[in-house]
Coordinates of N, CA and C in Angstrom, one line a residue:
X990 N 95.3 109.2 101.7 CA 96.1 110.5 101.8 C 95.8 111.3 100.5
X991 N 94.7 111.9 100.3 CA 94.3 112.6 99.1 C 94.8 114.0 99.2
X992 N 96.0 114.3 98.8 CA 96.5 115.7 98.9 C 97.9 115.8 98.3
X993 N 98.2 116.9 97.7 CA 99.5 117.3 97.3 C 100.3 116.1 96.7
X994 N 99.8 115.3 95.9 CA 100.6 114.2 95.3 C 101.2 114.7 94.0
X995 N 102.5 114.7 94.0 CA 103.3 115.1 92.8 C 103.3 114.0 91.8
X996 N 103.6 114.4 90.6 CA 103.8 113.3 89.5 C 104.9 112.4 89.9
X997 N 106.0 112.9 90.4 CA 107.2 112.1 90.8 C 106.8 111.0 91.8
X998 N 106.1 111.5 92.9 CA 105.7 110.5 93.9 C 104.7 109.5 93.4
X999 N 103.7 110.0 92.7 CA 102.6 109.1 92.3 C 103.1 108.0 91.3
X1000 N 104.0 108.4 90.4 CA 104.4 107.5 89.3 C 105.6 106.6 89.8
X1001 N 106.6 107.3 90.3 CA 107.9 106.5 90.6 C 107.6 105.6 91.8
X1002 N 106.9 106.1 92.8 CA 106.7 105.2 93.9 C 105.5 104.3 93.7
X1003 N 104.7 104.6 92.7 CA 103.5 104.0 92.3 C 102.9 103.3 93.5
X1004 N 102.9 104.1 94.5 CA 102.4 103.8 95.8 C 103.4 102.9 96.4
X1005 N 104.6 103.0 95.8 CA 105.7 102.2 95.3 C 105.1 100.9 95.2
X1006 N 105.8 101.0 95.0 CA 106.1 99.8 94.5 C 104.8 99.1 95.0
X1007 N 103.5 100.3 94.7 CA 102.1 100.0 95.1 C 102.0 98.9 95.9
X1008 N 101.7 99.0 94.7 CA 102.3 98.2 95.3 C 102.2 98.5 96.5
X1009 N 102.3 98.7 96.3 CA 101.5 98.5 97.2 C 101.4 97.1 97.1
X1010 N 101.5 95.9 98.2 CA 101.2 94.5 97.9 C 101.4 93.7 99.1
X1011 N 101.3 92.4 98.9 CA 100.9 91.6 100.1 C 102.0 90.7 100.6
X1012 N 101.9 90.6 101.9 CA 102.9 89.8 102.6 C 102.3 88.5 103.0
X1013 N 103.1 87.5 103.3 CA 102.5 86.3 103.4 C 102.5 85.2 104.3
X1014 N 102.7 84.1 103.7 CA 102.4 82.8 104.4 C 103.6 82.4 105.3
X1015 N 103.4 81.3 106.0 CA 104.4 80.9 107.0 C 105.8 80.8 106.4
X1016 N 105.9 80.3 105.2 CA 107.2 80.0 104.6 C 108.0 81.3 104.4
X1017 N 107.3 82.4 104.4 CA 108.0 83.7 104.1 C 108.6 84.3 105.4
X1018 N 108.3 83.7 106.6 CA 108.7 84.3 107.8 C 110.2 84.1 108.0
X1019 N 111.0 85.1 108.2 CA 112.4 84.9 108.4 C 112.7 84.6 109.9
X1020 N 113.8 83.8 110.1 CA 114.3 83.6 111.5 C 115.0 84.8 112.0
X1021 N 115.7 85.5 111.0 CA 116.4 86.7 111.3 C 116.0 87.7 110.3
X1022 N 116.3 89.0 110.5 CA 115.9 90.0 109.6 C 116.5 89.7 108.2
X1023 N 115.7 89.9 107.2 CA 116.1 89.7 105.8 C 116.1 91.1 105.1
X1024 N 117.1 91.3 104.3 CA 117.3 92.6 103.7 C 117.3 92.5 102.2
X1025 N 116.6 93.4 101.6 CA 116.4 93.5 100.1 C 116.8 94.9 99.6
X1026 N 117.4 94.9 98.4 CA 117.7 96.2 97.8 C 117.0 96.2 96.4
X1027 N 116.5 97.3 96.0 CA 115.9 97.5 94.6 C 116.4 98.7 94.0
X1028 N 116.7 98.6 92.7 CA 117.1 99.8 91.9 C 115.8 100.3 91.2
X1029 N 115.8 101.6 91.0 CA 114.7 102.3 90.4 C 115.2 103.0 89.2
X1030 N 114.7 102.7 88.0 CA 115.2 103.3 86.7 C 114.0 104.1 86.1
X1031 N 114.3 105.3 85.6 CA 113.4 106.1 84.8 C 114.1 106.4 83.5
X1032 N 113.4 105.9 82.4 CA 114.0 106.1 81.1 C 115.4 105.6 81.0
X1033 N 115.6 104.4 81.6 CA 116.9 103.6 81.6 C 118.0 104.3 82.4
X1034 N 117.7 105.3 83.2 CA 118.6 105.9 84.1 C 118.4 105.4 85.6
X1035 N 119.4 104.8 86.2 CA 119.2 104.4 87.6 C 119.2 105.7 88.5
X1036 N 118.1 106.0 89.0 CA 118.0 107.3 89.7 C 117.5 107.1 91.2
X1037 N 117.3 105.9 91.6 CA 116.8 105.7 93.0 C 117.0 104.3 93.5
X1038 N 116.8 104.1 94.7 CA 116.9 102.7 95.3 C 115.9 102.6 96.5
X1039 N 115.6 101.4 96.8 CA 114.8 101.1 98.0 C 115.5 100.0 98.8
X1040 N 115.5 100.2 100.1 CA 116.1 99.2 101.0 C 115.0 98.7 101.9
X1041 N 114.7 97.4 101.9 CA 113.6 96.8 102.6 C 114.1 95.7 103.6
X1042 N 113.6 95.8 104.8 CA 114.0 94.8 105.8 C 112.7 94.1 106.3
X1043 N 112.8 92.7 106.4 CA 111.6 91.9 106.9 C 112.1 91.2 108.1
X1044 N 111.4 91.3 109.2 CA 111.8 90.6 110.5 C 110.6 90.2 111.3
X1045 N 110.8 89.2 112.2 CA 109.8 88.8 113.1 C 109.6 89.9 114.2
X1046 N 108.4 90.0 114.7 CA 108.1 91.0 115.7 C 106.9 90.6 116.5
X1047 N 106.5 91.4 117.5 CA 105.3 91.1 118.3 C 104.5 92.4 118.3
X1048 N 103.2 92.2 118.1 CA 102.2 93.3 118.1 C 101.0 92.9 118.8
X1049 N 100.7 93.7 119.9 CA 99.5 93.4 120.7 C 99.4 92.0 121.2
X1050 N 100.6 91.4 121.5 CA 100.6 90.1 122.1 C 100.6 89.0 121.1
X1051 N 100.8 89.3 119.8 CA 100.8 88.2 118.8 C 102.0 88.3 117.9
X1052 N 102.4 87.2 117.4 CA 103.6 87.1 116.5 C 103.2 87.7 115.1
X1053 N 104.0 88.6 114.6 CA 103.8 89.2 113.3 C 105.1 89.3 112.5
X1054 N 104.9 89.8 111.3 CA 106.1 90.2 110.5 C 106.1 91.8 110.5
X1055 N 107.3 92.3 110.5 CA 107.5 93.7 110.4 C 108.3 94.0 109.1
X1056 N 107.7 94.9 108.2 CA 108.4 95.3 107.0 C 108.7 96.7 107.1
X1057 N 110.0 97.1 106.9 CA 110.4 98.4 106.9 C 111.1 98.8 105.6
X1058 N 110.8 99.9 105.1 CA 111.4 100.3 103.8 C 111.8 101.8 103.8
X1059 N 113.0 102.0 103.2 CA 113.5 103.4 103.0 C 113.8 103.5 101.5
X1060 N 113.2 104.5 100.9 CA 113.4 104.8 99.5 C 114.0 106.2 99.2
X1061 N 114.9 106.2 98.3 CA 115.5 107.5 97.9 C 115.6 107.6 96.4
X1062 N 115.2 108.8 95.8 CA 115.3 109.0 94.4 C 115.7 110.4 94.1
X1063 N 116.4 110.6 93.0 CA 116.8 111.9 92.5 C 116.2 112.2 91.2
X1064 N 115.4 113.3 91.0 CA 114.7 113.5 89.8 C 114.8 115.0 89.4
X1065 N 114.5 115.1 88.1 CA 114.4 116.5 87.5 C 113.1 116.5 86.7
X1066 N 112.4 117.6 86.8 CA 111.1 117.8 86.1 C 110.8 119.3 85.9
X1067 N 110.5 119.7 84.7 CA 110.1 121.1 84.4 C 111.3 122.0 84.8
X1068 N 112.5 121.5 84.6 CA 113.7 122.4 84.9 C 114.1 122.4 86.4
X1069 N 113.4 121.7 87.2 CA 113.8 121.7 88.7 C 114.3 120.3 89.1
X1070 N 115.3 120.3 89.9 CA 115.8 119.0 90.4 C 115.4 118.9 91.9
X1071 N 115.0 117.7 92.3 CA 114.5 117.5 93.6 C 114.8 116.0 94.1
X1072 N 114.9 115.8 95.3 CA 115.1 114.5 95.9 C 113.8 114.1 96.6
X1073 N 113.5 112.8 96.5 CA 112.3 112.2 97.1 C 112.8 111.1 98.1
X1074 N 112.3 111.2 99.3 CA 112.6 110.2 100.3 C 111.2 109.7 100.8
X1075 N 111.1 108.3 100.9 CA 109.9 107.7 101.5 C 110.3 106.7 102.5
X1076 N 109.6 106.7 103.6 CA 109.8 105.7 104.7 C 108.5 105.0 105.0
X1077 N 108.5 103.7 104.9 CA 107.3 103.0 105.2 C 107.5 101.9 106.2
X1078 N 106.5 101.5 107.0 CA 106.6 100.3 107.8 C 105.2 99.7 107.9
X1079 N 105.3 98.4 108.0 CA 104.1 97.6 108.0 C 104.2 96.5 109.2
X1080 N 103.1 96.3 109.9 CA 103.0 95.2 110.8 C 102.0 94.3 110.1
X1081 N 102.4 93.0 109.9 CA 101.6 92.1 109.0 C 101.3 90.8 109.8
X1082 N 100.0 90.4 109.6 CA 99.5 89.2 110.1 C 100.1 88.1 109.2
X1083 N 101.0 87.2 109.7 CA 101.5 86.2 108.8 C 100.5 85.1 108.3
X1084 N 99.4 85.0 109.0 CA 98.4 84.0 108.6 C 97.5 84.5 107.5
X1085 N 97.1 85.7 107.6 CA 96.2 86.3 106.6 C 96.9 87.0 105.5
X1086 N 98.1 87.4 105.8 CA 98.9 88.2 104.8 C 98.5 89.7 104.8
X1087 N 97.6 90.1 105.6 CA 97.1 91.5 105.6 C 97.9 92.3 106.7
X1088 N 98.1 93.6 106.4 CA 98.7 94.4 107.4 C 97.7 94.8 108.5
X1089 N 98.2 94.9 109.7 CA 97.4 95.3 110.9 C 97.7 96.8 111.2
X1090 N 98.9 97.2 110.8 CA 99.2 98.6 111.0 C 100.2 99.0 109.9
X1091 N 100.1 100.3 109.5 CA 101.0 100.8 108.4 C 101.2 102.3 108.7
X1092 N 102.4 102.7 108.5 CA 102.6 104.2 108.5 C 103.6 104.5 107.4
X1093 N 103.5 105.7 106.8 CA 104.4 106.2 105.8 C 104.7 107.6 105.9
X1094 N 105.8 108.0 105.3 CA 106.2 109.4 105.4 C 107.0 109.7 104.1
X1095 N 106.6 110.8 103.4 CA 107.2 111.2 102.1 C 107.7 112.6 102.3
X1096 N 109.0 112.8 101.8 CA 109.6 114.1 101.8 C 110.0 114.4 100.3
X1097 N 109.6 115.5 99.8 CA 110.0 115.9 98.4 C 110.2 117.4 98.4
X1098 N 111.4 117.8 98.4 CA 111.6 119.3 98.5 C 111.1 119.8 99.8
X1099 N 110.2 120.8 99.6 CA 109.6 121.4 100.8 C 108.3 120.7 101.2
X1100 N 107.9 119.7 100.5 CA 106.7 119.0 100.8 C 106.9 117.8 101.7
X1101 N 106.1 117.7 102.7 CA 106.2 116.6 103.7 C 104.8 116.0 103.9
X1102 N 104.6 114.7 103.7 CA 103.3 114.0 103.8 C 103.5 112.8 104.7
X1103 N 102.6 112.6 105.6 CA 102.7 111.4 106.4 C 101.3 110.9 106.8
X1104 N 101.2 109.6 107.2 CA 99.9 109.1 107.6 C 100.1 107.7 108.3
X1105 N 99.1 107.3 109.1 CA 99.2 106.0 109.7 C 97.8 105.3 109.5
X1106 N 97.9 104.0 109.5 CA 96.7 103.2 109.2 C 96.6 102.1 110.3
X1107 N 95.5 102.0 111.0 CA 95.3 101.0 112.0 C 94.0 100.2 111.5
X1108 N 94.1 98.8 111.6 CA 93.0 98.0 111.2 C 92.3 97.4 112.4
X1109 N 91.0 97.6 112.5 CA 90.2 97.1 113.6 C 88.9 96.6 113.1
X1110 N 88.6 95.3 113.2 CA 87.3 94.7 112.9 C 86.8 95.1 111.6
X1111 N 87.6 94.9 110.5 CA 87.1 95.1 109.2 C 87.1 96.6 108.8
X1112 N 87.7 97.4 109.6 CA 87.7 98.9 109.3 C 89.2 99.4 109.4
X1113 N 89.6 100.2 108.4 CA 90.9 100.9 108.5 C 90.7 102.3 109.0
X1114 N 91.4 102.7 110.1 CA 91.4 104.0 110.6 C 92.6 104.7 110.1
X1115 N 92.4 105.7 109.2 CA 93.5 106.5 108.7 C 93.7 107.8 109.4
X1116 N 94.9 108.1 109.8 CA 95.2 109.4 110.4 C 96.2 110.1 109.5
X1117 N 95.8 111.0 108.6 CA 96.7 111.7 107.8 C 97.3 112.8 108.6
X1118 N 98.5 113.3 108.1 CA 99.2 114.4 108.7 C 98.2 115.7 108.8
X1119 N 98.1 116.2 110.0 CA 97.4 117.4 110.3 C 95.9 117.4 109.8
X1120 N 95.3 116.2 109.8 CA 93.9 116.0 109.4 C 93.2 115.1 110.4
X1121 N 91.9 115.1 110.4 CA 91.1 114.3 111.2 C 91.1 112.8 110.8
X1122 N 90.9 111.9 111.7 CA 90.9 110.5 111.4 C 89.8 110.2 110.4
X1123 N 90.1 109.3 109.4 CA 89.2 108.8 108.5 C 88.9 107.4 108.7
X1124 N 87.7 106.9 108.4 CA 87.3 105.6 108.5 C 87.0 104.9 107.2
X1125 N 87.7 103.8 106.9 CA 87.5 103.2 105.6 C 87.0 101.7 105.8
X1126 N 85.8 101.5 105.4 CA 85.2 100.2 105.5 C 85.8 99.2 104.5
X1127 N 86.1 98.0 104.9 CA 86.8 97.0 104.1 C 85.8 95.9 103.7
X1128 N 85.5 95.8 102.4 CA 84.6 94.7 101.9 C 85.3 93.4 102.2
X1129 N 84.6 92.3 102.4 CA 85.2 91.0 102.7 C 86.2 90.6 101.6
X1130 N 87.3 90.1 102.1 CA 88.3 89.6 101.1 C 89.2 90.7 100.6
X1131 N 89.1 91.9 101.1 CA 90.0 93.0 100.6 C 91.5 92.7 101.1
X1132 N 92.4 92.8 100.1 CA 93.8 92.7 100.5 C 94.4 94.0 101.0
X1133 N 95.2 93.9 102.0 CA 95.9 95.0 102.6 C 97.4 94.7 102.4
X1134 N 98.0 95.3 101.4 CA 99.2 94.9 100.9 C 100.4 95.7 101.3
X1135 N 101.6 95.2 101.0 CA 102.9 95.9 101.2 C 103.7 95.9 100.0
X1136 N 105.0 96.2 100.1 CA 105.8 96.4 98.9 C 106.8 95.3 98.6
X1137 N 106.8 94.2 99.3 CA 107.9 93.2 99.1 C 107.4 91.8 98.9
X1138 N 106.4 91.4 99.7 CA 105.9 90.0 99.6 C 104.5 89.9 99.1
X1139 N 104.3 89.1 98.1 CA 103.1 89.1 97.3 C 102.4 87.7 97.3
X1140 N 102.1 87.3 98.5 CA 101.5 85.9 98.6 C 100.2 85.8 98.0
X1141 N 99.4 86.9 97.9 CA 98.1 86.9 97.3 C 98.2 86.5 95.8
X1142 N 99.3 86.8 95.2 CA 99.5 86.4 93.8 C 99.9 85.0 93.6
X1143 N 100.9 84.6 94.4 CA 101.4 83.2 94.3 C 100.3 82.2 94.7
X1144 N 99.5 82.6 95.7 CA 98.4 81.7 96.1 C 97.3 81.7 95.0
X1145 N 97.0 82.9 94.4 CA 95.9 83.0 93.4 C 96.3 82.2 92.2
X1146 N 97.6 82.1 91.8 CA 98.0 81.5 90.6 C 98.8 80.2 90.9
X1147 N 98.5 79.6 92.0 CA 99.1 78.3 92.4 C 98.8 77.2 91.4
X1148 N 97.5 77.3 90.8 CA 97.1 76.4 89.8 C 97.6 77.0 88.5
X1149 N 98.5 76.2 87.8 CA 99.1 76.7 86.5 C 98.0 77.0 85.5
X1150 N 96.8 76.4 85.6 CA 95.8 76.6 84.6 C 95.1 77.9 84.8
X1151 N 95.2 78.6 85.9 CA 94.5 79.8 86.2 C 95.2 81.0 85.5
X1152 N 94.4 81.7 84.7 CA 95.0 82.8 83.9 C 94.6 84.2 84.4
X1153 N 93.6 84.3 85.2 CA 93.1 85.6 85.7 C 92.7 85.6 87.1
X1154 N 92.9 86.7 87.8 CA 92.5 86.8 89.2 C 92.0 88.2 89.4
X1155 N 90.7 88.4 89.9 CA 90.2 89.7 90.3 C 90.0 89.8 91.8
X1156 N 90.3 91.0 92.3 CA 90.3 91.2 93.7 C 90.1 92.7 94.1
X1157 N 89.9 92.9 95.4 CA 89.9 94.3 95.9 C 91.1 94.5 96.8
X1158 N 91.7 95.7 96.6 CA 92.8 96.0 97.5 C 92.6 97.4 98.0
X1159 N 93.1 97.7 99.2 CA 93.2 99.0 99.8 C 94.4 99.8 99.1
X1160 N 94.1 100.8 98.4 CA 95.1 101.7 97.8 C 95.4 102.8 98.8
X1161 N 96.5 102.6 99.6 CA 96.7 103.5 100.7 C 96.9 104.9 100.3
X1162 N 97.5 105.1 99.1 CA 97.8 106.4 98.6 C 96.5 107.2 98.4
X1163 N 95.5 106.5 97.9 CA 94.2 107.2 97.7 C 93.2 107.0 98.8
X1164 N 93.5 106.2 99.8 CA 92.6 106.0 101.0 C 91.3 105.4 100.5
X1165 N 91.3 104.4 99.6 CA 90.1 103.8 99.2 C 90.3 102.4 98.7
X1166 N 89.3 101.5 98.7 CA 89.4 100.2 98.2 C 89.1 100.2 96.7
X1167 N 90.0 99.6 95.9 CA 89.9 99.7 94.5 C 89.9 98.3 93.9
X1168 N 89.3 98.1 92.7 CA 89.2 96.8 92.0 C 90.5 96.6 91.1
X1169 N 91.0 95.4 91.2 CA 92.2 95.0 90.4 C 91.9 93.7 89.6
X1170 N 92.6 93.6 88.5 CA 92.6 92.4 87.7 C 94.0 92.0 87.4
X1171 N 94.4 90.8 87.6 CA 95.7 90.3 87.3 C 95.6 89.2 86.2
X1172 N 96.4 89.4 85.2 CA 96.4 88.4 84.1 C 97.8 87.7 84.1
X1173 N 97.7 86.4 84.1 CA 99.0 85.7 84.1 C 99.7 85.7 82.7
X1174 N 100.9 86.0 82.7 CA 101.7 86.0 81.5 C 102.6 84.7 81.6
X1175 N 103.5 84.5 80.6 CA 104.3 83.3 80.7 C 105.4 83.4 81.8
X1176 N 105.5 82.3 82.6 CA 106.5 82.3 83.6 C 107.9 82.5 83.0
X1177 N 108.8 83.0 83.8 CA 110.2 83.3 83.3 C 111.2 82.8 84.3
X1178 N 112.4 82.4 83.8 CA 113.6 82.2 84.6 C 114.3 83.5 84.5
X1179 N 114.3 84.3 85.7 CA 114.8 85.6 85.7 C 116.2 85.7 86.4
X1180 N 117.2 86.2 85.7 CA 118.5 86.3 86.2 C 118.7 87.7 86.9
X1181 N 118.8 87.7 88.3 CA 119.1 88.9 89.0 C 120.0 88.6 90.2
X1182 N 120.9 89.5 90.5 CA 121.9 89.3 91.6 C 122.5 88.0 91.6
X1183 N 123.1 87.6 90.4 CA 123.8 86.4 90.3 C 123.0 85.1 90.7
X1184 N 121.7 85.2 90.4 CA 120.9 84.0 90.8 C 119.8 83.9 89.7
X1185 N 119.3 82.7 89.5 CA 118.2 82.5 88.6 C 117.0 82.2 89.4
X1186 N 115.9 83.0 89.2 CA 114.7 83.0 89.9 C 113.6 82.4 89.1
X1187 N 112.7 81.5 89.7 CA 111.5 81.0 89.1 C 110.4 82.0 89.3
X1188 N 110.1 82.8 88.3 CA 109.3 84.0 88.4 C 107.9 83.8 87.8
X1189 N 106.9 84.1 88.7 CA 105.5 84.3 88.2 C 105.4 85.7 87.6
X1190 N 104.9 85.8 86.4 CA 104.8 87.1 85.7 C 103.3 87.4 85.5
X1191 N 102.9 88.6 86.0 CA 101.5 88.9 85.8 C 101.4 90.4 85.4
X1192 N 100.3 90.7 84.7 CA 100.0 92.1 84.4 C 98.9 92.5 85.3
X1193 N 99.1 93.6 86.0 CA 98.1 94.2 86.9 C 97.4 95.4 86.3
X1194 N 96.1 95.4 86.4 CA 95.3 96.5 86.0 C 94.5 97.1 87.2
X1195 N 94.7 98.4 87.5 CA 93.9 99.1 88.5 C 92.7 99.7 87.8
X1196 N 91.5 99.2 88.1 CA 90.4 99.7 87.3 C 89.9 101.1 87.7
X1197 N 90.4 101.6 88.8 CA 90.1 103.0 89.2 C 90.8 104.0 88.4
X1198 N 92.1 103.6 88.1 CA 93.0 104.6 87.4 C 93.3 104.2 85.9
X1199 N 93.0 102.9 85.6 CA 93.4 102.4 84.3 C 94.9 102.1 84.2
X1200 N 95.6 102.3 85.3 CA 97.1 102.0 85.2 C 97.4 100.6 85.2
X1201 N 98.3 100.2 84.3 CA 98.8 98.8 84.1 C 100.3 98.7 84.5
X1202 N 100.6 97.6 85.1 CA 102.0 97.3 85.3 C 102.3 95.8 85.3
X1203 N 103.5 95.5 85.0 CA 103.9 94.1 85.0 C 104.8 93.8 86.2
X1204 N 104.5 92.6 86.8 CA 105.2 92.3 88.0 C 105.8 90.9 87.9
X1205 N 107.0 90.7 88.4 CA 107.7 89.4 88.4 C 107.8 89.1 89.9
X1206 N 107.3 87.9 90.3 CA 107.3 87.5 91.7 C 108.0 86.1 91.8
X1207 N 108.9 86.0 92.8 CA 109.5 84.7 93.0 C 108.5 83.7 93.5
X1208 N 108.2 82.6 92.8 CA 107.2 81.7 93.2 C 107.4 81.0 94.6
X1209 N 108.6 80.5 94.9 CA 108.8 79.8 96.2 C 108.6 80.7 97.4
X1210 N 109.0 82.0 97.3 CA 109.0 82.8 98.5 C 108.0 84.0 98.4
X1211 N 107.3 84.2 97.3 CA 106.4 85.3 97.1 C 107.1 86.6 97.1
X1212 N 108.4 86.7 97.0 CA 109.1 88.0 97.1 C 109.1 88.7 95.7
X1213 N 108.9 90.0 95.8 CA 108.9 90.8 94.6 C 110.3 90.8 94.0
X1214 N 110.4 90.6 92.6 CA 111.7 90.6 91.9 C 111.8 91.8 91.0
X1215 N 110.7 92.2 90.3 CA 110.9 93.2 89.3 C 109.5 93.8 89.0
X1216 N 109.5 95.1 88.6 CA 108.2 95.7 88.2 C 108.5 96.6 87.0
X1217 N 107.6 96.6 86.0 CA 107.7 97.6 84.9 C 106.4 98.4 84.8
X1218 N 106.6 99.7 84.8 CA 105.4 100.6 84.7 C 105.8 101.9 84.1
X1219 N 105.1 102.2 82.9 CA 105.3 103.5 82.3 C 106.8 103.8 82.1
X1220 N 107.5 102.9 81.5 CA 109.0 103.1 81.3 C 109.8 103.3 82.6
X1221 N 109.2 102.9 83.7 CA 109.9 102.8 84.9 C 110.2 101.3 85.2
X1222 N 111.4 101.0 85.7 CA 111.8 99.7 86.0 C 112.2 99.7 87.5
X1223 N 111.7 98.7 88.2 CA 112.2 98.5 89.6 C 112.6 97.1 89.7
X1224 N 113.8 96.8 90.2 CA 114.3 95.4 90.2 C 115.2 95.1 91.4
X1225 N 115.1 93.9 91.8 CA 116.0 93.4 92.9 C 117.4 93.5 92.5
X1226 N 118.3 94.0 93.3 CA 119.7 94.2 93.0 C 120.6 94.1 94.2
X1227 N 121.9 94.5 94.0 CA 122.9 94.4 95.1 C 122.9 95.7 95.9
X1228 N 123.4 95.6 97.2 CA 123.5 96.8 98.0 C 124.3 97.9 97.4
X1229 N 125.2 97.7 96.5 CA 126.0 98.7 95.9 C 125.1 99.7 95.1
X1230 N 123.8 99.4 94.9 CA 123.0 100.3 94.2 C 122.9 101.7 94.8
X1231 N 123.1 101.8 96.1 CA 123.0 103.1 96.8 C 124.1 104.0 96.4
X1232 N 125.2 103.5 95.8 CA 126.3 104.4 95.4 C 126.3 104.7 93.9
X1233 N 125.3 104.1 93.2 CA 125.4 104.2 91.7 C 124.3 105.1 91.1
X1234 N 123.5 105.7 91.9 CA 122.3 106.4 91.3 C 122.7 107.7 90.7
X1235 N 122.0 108.2 89.7 CA 122.1 109.5 89.1 C 120.8 110.2 89.0
X1236 N 120.7 111.4 88.5 CA 119.5 112.1 88.4 C 118.7 111.6 87.2
X1237 N 117.4 111.3 87.5 CA 116.5 110.8 86.4 C 115.6 112.0 85.9
X1238 N 115.3 112.0 84.6 CA 114.6 113.1 84.0 C 113.2 112.6 83.7
X1239 N 112.2 113.1 84.4 CA 110.8 112.8 84.2 C 110.2 113.4 83.0
X1240 N 110.8 114.5 82.5 CA 110.3 115.2 81.3 C 110.5 114.3 80.0
X1241 N 111.3 113.3 80.1 CA 111.5 112.5 78.9 C 110.5 111.4 78.8
X1242 N 109.6 111.3 79.8 CA 108.7 110.2 79.9 C 107.6 110.4 78.8

């Protein structure tokens, strides 16, 4: 979706939570829908939240996982205040961890962007809003990721001795396959939502943009716990986050 990307959408959502990222293995499949809440901080101000639900589903006669996300943020930049809403959904193959179908919709002020992605035989067919269908060839081993479950990372770093992982991922925001490198940092015991998590910590580098971020991922479940990028923090939190947000100032970045 190469068009009209604002600074707020590109940075705060960082494709959100780029993340963009991967869902996974059989152990991550819920018997019932599982719900997750994340807080979004800009310059230490809680200014947004994401609500994510993971459930079992059926797609074209096969068992899959369905990931649905609603994100809301309040921002000010260059003297203007605006709200951002993002809705995403993924249909994910639980065996490969790749999405089979994805659609997203972004509303920011008067701007509205949407698109859908269908995977067929090693090709992603992208249909952007009001544009012709695009065809994206996928090199072998390309990850098609989502925003909550990161099995590609827990699998890549299952061996404690491994310190680096290089891979290709489809960056849906830019509609292209990009090169990434992950460097393992020291594992952490992370305290979030009155619970201690055994977290894999990695630094991600996107070689197309040079953008770096740090991710904390729960090792047993491959669930995203926390992200730090350009003084933005995104972290697993309680449902009450939806009532606690304030306006974040992007001009202070």
